[in-house]
PDB file of C-alpha atoms in Angstrom:
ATOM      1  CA  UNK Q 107      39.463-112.918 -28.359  1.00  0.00           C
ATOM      2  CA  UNK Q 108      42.270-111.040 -26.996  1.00  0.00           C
ATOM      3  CA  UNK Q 109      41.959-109.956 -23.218  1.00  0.00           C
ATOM      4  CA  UNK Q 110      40.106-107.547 -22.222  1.00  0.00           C
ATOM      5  CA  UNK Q 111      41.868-106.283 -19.225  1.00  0.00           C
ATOM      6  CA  UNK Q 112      44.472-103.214 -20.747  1.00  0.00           C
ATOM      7  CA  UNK Q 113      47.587-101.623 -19.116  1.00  0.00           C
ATOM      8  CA  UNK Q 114      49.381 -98.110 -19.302  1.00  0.00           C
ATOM      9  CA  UNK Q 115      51.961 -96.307 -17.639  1.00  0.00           C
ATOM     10  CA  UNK Q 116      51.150 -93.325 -16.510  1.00  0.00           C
ATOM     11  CA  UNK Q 117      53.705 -89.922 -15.998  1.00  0.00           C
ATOM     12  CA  UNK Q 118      55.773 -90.358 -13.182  1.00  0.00           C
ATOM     13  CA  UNK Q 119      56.483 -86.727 -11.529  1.00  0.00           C
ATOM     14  CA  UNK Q 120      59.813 -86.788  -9.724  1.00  0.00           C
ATOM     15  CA  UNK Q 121      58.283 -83.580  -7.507  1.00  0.00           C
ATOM     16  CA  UNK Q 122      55.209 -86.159  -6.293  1.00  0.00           C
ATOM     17  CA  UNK Q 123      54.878 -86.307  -2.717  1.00  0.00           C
ATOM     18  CA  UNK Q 124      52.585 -89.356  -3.157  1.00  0.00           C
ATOM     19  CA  UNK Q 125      54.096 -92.901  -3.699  1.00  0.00           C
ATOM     20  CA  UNK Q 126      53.715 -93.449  -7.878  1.00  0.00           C
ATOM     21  CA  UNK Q 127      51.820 -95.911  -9.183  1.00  0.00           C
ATOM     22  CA  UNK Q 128      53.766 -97.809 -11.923  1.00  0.00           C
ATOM     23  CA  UNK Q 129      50.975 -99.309 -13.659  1.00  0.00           C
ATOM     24  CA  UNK Q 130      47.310 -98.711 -13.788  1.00  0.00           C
ATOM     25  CA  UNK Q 131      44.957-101.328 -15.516  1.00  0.00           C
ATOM     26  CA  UNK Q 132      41.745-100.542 -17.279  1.00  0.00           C
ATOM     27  CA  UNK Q 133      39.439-102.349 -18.698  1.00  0.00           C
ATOM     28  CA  UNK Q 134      37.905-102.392 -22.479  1.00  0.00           C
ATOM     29  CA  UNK Q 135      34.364-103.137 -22.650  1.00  0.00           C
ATOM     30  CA  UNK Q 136      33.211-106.209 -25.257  1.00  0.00           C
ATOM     31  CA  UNK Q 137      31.126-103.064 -27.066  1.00  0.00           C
ATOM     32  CA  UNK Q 138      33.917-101.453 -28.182  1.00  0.00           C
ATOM     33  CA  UNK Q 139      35.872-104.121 -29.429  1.00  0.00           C
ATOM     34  CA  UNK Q 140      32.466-105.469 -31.803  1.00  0.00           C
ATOM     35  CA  UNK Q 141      30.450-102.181 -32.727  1.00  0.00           C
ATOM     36  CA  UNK Q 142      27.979-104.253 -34.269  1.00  0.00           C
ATOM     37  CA  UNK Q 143      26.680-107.813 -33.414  1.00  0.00           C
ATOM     38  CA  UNK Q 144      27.159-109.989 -36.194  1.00  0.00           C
ATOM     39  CA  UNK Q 145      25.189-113.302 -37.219  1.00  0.00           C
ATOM     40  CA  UNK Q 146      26.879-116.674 -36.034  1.00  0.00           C
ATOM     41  CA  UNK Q 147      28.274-115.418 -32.619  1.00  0.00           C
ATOM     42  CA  UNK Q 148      29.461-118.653 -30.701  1.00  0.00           C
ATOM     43  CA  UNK Q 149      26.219-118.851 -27.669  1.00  0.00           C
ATOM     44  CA  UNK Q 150      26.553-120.154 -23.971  1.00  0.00           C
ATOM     45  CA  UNK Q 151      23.886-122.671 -22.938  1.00  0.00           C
ATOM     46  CA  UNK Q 152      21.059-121.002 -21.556  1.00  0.00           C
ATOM     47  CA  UNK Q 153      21.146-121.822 -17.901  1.00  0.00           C
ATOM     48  CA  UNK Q 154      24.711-120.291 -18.136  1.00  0.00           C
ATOM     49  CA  UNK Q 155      23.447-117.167 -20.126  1.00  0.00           C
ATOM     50  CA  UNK Q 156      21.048-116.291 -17.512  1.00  0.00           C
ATOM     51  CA  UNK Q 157      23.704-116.754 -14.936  1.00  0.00           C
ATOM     52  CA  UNK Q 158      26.504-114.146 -16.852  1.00  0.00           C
ATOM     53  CA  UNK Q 159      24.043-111.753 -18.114  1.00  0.00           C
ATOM     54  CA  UNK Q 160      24.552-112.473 -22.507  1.00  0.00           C
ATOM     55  CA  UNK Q 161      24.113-115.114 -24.143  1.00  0.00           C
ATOM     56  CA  UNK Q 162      27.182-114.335 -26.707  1.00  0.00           C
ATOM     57  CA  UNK Q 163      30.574-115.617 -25.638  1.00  0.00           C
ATOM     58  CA  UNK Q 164      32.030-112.928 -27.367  1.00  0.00           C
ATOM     59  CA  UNK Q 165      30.183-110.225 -25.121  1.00  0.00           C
ATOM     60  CA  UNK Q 166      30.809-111.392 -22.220  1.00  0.00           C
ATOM     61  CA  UNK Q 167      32.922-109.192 -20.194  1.00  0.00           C
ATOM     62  CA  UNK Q 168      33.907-111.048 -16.661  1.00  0.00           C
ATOM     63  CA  UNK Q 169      34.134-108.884 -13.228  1.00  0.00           C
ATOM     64  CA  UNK Q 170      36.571-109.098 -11.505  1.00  0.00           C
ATOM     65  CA  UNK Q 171      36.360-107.852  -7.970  1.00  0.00           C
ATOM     66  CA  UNK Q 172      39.509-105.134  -6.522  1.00  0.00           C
ATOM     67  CA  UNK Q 173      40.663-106.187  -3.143  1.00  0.00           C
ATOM     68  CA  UNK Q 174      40.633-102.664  -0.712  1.00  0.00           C
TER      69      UNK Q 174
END
């Protein structure tokens, strides 16, 4: 599964009095990626699933914190 952590690059205004930020990173929930839940889905061990909130490897979608 391809990351789900996505990148763009956003207008930069040369009249901006603000400091630009180059890149800004998003990310893509496992939802959108697999509309539908199909049969077979590779499953975490169940101590783990309670743990991560799914028990579908594919659905997991890790969080990672921002540092202020």
């Amino acid at each position: 599964m391809r990351s789900q952590i996505r990148r763009y690059f956003p207008h930069i205004s040369p009249h901006d009095p603000c400091m630009p930020v180059r890149v800004k990173t998003y990310v893509l929930p496992p939802s959108v990626l697999i509309p539908f839940q199909p049969s077979g889905l590779p499953m975490f061990p169940l101590s783990r699933a309670m743990r991560l909130g799914t028990l579908w490897r594919d659905l997991y979608s890790p969080y990672h914190r921002r540092s202020i």
